[in-house]
mmCIF file of C-alpha atoms in Angstrom:
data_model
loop_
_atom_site.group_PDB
_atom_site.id
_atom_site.type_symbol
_atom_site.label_atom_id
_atom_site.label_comp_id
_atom_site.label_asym_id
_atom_site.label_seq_id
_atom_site.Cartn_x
_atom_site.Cartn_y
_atom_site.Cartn_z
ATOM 1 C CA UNK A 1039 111.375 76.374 90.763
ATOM 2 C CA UNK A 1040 110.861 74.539 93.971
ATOM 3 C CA UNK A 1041 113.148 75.414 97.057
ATOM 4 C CA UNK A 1042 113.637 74.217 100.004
ATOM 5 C CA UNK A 1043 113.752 76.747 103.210
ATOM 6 C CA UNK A 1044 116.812 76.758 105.014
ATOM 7 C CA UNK A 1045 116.340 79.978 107.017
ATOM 8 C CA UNK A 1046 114.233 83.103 107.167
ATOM 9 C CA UNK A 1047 115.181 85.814 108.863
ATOM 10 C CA UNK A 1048 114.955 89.687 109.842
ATOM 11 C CA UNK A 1049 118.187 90.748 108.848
ATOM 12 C CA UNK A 1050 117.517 94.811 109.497
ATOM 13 C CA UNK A 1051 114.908 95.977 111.750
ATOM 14 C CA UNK A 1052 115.141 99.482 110.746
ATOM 15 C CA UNK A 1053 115.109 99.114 107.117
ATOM 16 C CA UNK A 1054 112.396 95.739 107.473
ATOM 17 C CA UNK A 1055 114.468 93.775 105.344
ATOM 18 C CA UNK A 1056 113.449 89.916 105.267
ATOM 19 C CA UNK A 1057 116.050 87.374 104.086
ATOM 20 C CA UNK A 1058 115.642 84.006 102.865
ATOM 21 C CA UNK A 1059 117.964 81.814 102.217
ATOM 22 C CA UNK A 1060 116.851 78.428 100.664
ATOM 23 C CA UNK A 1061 118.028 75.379 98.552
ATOM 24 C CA UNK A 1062 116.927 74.900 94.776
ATOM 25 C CA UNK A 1063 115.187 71.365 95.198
ATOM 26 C CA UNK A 1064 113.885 71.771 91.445
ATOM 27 C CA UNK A 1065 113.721 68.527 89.575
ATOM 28 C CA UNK A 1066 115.982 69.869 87.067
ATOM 29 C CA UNK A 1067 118.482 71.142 89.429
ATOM 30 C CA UNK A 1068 118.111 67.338 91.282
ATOM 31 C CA UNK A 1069 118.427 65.913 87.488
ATOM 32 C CA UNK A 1070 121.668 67.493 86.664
ATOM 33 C CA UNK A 1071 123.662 66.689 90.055
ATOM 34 C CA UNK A 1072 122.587 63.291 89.586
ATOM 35 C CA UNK A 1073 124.015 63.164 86.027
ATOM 36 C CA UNK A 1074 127.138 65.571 85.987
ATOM 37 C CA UNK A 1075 127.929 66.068 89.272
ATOM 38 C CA UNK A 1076 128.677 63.584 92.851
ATOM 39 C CA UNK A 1077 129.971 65.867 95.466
ATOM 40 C CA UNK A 1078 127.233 66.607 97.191
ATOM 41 C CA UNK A 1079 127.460 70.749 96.654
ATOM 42 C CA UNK A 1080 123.733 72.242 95.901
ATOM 43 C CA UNK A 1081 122.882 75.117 94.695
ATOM 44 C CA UNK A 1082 121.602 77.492 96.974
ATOM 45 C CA UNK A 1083 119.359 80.826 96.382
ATOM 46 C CA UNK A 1084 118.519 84.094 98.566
ATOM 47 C CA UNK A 1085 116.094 85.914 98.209
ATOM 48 C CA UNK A 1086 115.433 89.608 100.073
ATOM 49 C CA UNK A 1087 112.380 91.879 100.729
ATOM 50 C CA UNK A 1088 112.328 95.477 101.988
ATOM 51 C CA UNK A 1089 109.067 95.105 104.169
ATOM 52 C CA UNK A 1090 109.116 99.220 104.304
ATOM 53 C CA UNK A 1091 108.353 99.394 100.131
ATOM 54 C CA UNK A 1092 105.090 98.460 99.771
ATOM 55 C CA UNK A 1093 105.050 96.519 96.438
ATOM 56 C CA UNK A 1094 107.620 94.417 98.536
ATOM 57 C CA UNK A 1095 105.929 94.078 101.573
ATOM 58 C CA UNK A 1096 102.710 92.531 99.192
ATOM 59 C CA UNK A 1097 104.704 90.321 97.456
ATOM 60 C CA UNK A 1098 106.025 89.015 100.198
ATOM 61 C CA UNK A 1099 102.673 88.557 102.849
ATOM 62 C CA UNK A 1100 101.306 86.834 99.560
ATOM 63 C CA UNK A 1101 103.943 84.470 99.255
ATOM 64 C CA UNK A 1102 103.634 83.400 102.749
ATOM 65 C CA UNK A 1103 99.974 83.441 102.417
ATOM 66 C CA UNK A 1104 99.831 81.259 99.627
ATOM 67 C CA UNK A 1105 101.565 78.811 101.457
ATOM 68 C CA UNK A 1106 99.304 76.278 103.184
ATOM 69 C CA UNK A 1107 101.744 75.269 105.652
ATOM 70 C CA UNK A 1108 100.958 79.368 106.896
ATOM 71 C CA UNK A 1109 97.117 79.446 107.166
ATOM 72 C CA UNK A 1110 96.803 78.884 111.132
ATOM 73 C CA UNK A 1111 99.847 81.436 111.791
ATOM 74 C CA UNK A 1112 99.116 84.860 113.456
ATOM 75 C CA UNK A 1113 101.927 86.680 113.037
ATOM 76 C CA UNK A 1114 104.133 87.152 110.520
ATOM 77 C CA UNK A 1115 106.856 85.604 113.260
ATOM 78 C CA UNK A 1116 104.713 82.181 113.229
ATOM 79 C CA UNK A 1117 104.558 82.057 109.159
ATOM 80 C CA UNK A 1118 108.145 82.488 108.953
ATOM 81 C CA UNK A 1119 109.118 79.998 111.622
ATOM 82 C CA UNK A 1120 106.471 77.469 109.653
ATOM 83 C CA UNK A 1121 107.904 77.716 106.550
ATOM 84 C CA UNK A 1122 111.864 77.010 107.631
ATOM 85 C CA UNK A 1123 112.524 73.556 106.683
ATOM 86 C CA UNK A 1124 109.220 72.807 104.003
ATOM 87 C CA UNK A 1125 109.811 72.270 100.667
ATOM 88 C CA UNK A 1126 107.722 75.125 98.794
ATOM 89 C CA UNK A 1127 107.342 77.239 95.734
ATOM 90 C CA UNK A 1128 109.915 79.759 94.896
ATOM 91 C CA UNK A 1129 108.480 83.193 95.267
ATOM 92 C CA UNK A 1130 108.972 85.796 92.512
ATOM 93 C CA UNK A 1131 112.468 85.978 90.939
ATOM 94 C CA UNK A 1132 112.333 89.576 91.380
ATOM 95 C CA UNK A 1133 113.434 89.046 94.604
ATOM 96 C CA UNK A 1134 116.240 87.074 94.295
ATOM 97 C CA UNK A 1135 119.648 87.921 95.131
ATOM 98 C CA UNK A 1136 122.190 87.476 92.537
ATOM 99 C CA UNK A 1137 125.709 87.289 94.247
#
């Protein structure tokens, strides 16, 4: 799936948790609004990290990482702030927040 960024955040600075919250900008997503539906509403996605969990914290410095838009950031601050707005590969489903 392909997403597009809308913000990315530190929501808890205690527990580390990173949220993102982003629009799906897949072409099949794109595809069926343009077919079945005209008013306007897209479907958005979040998607949450513990940074204190390990596994976690991996997943998600590799996600940024593997983002080329990232490569001249410093700080994890800088990567996030680079990736708001870009269109980019969704990161791992396991992530995602199902509300």
């Amino acid at each position: 799936m392909t997403i597009e960024v809308i913000d990315i955040r530190i929501t808890d600075r205690e527990a580390g948790t990173v949220r993102m919250v982003a629009r799906d900008v897949s072409e099949e997503n794109l595809q069926f609004f343009e077919r079945y539906r005209d008013d306007g509403f897209e479907k958005e996605v979040t998607y949450e990290w513990n940074t204190r969990d390990s596994r976690q914290f991996l997943a998600f410095k590799k996600w940024l990482k593997s983002n080329r838009i990232t490569q001249d950031a410093k700080t994890f601050g800088e990567a996030m702030a680079a990736v708001t707005g870009r269109i980019l590969p969704s990161p791992s489903g396991r992530y995602r927040v199902w509300e």
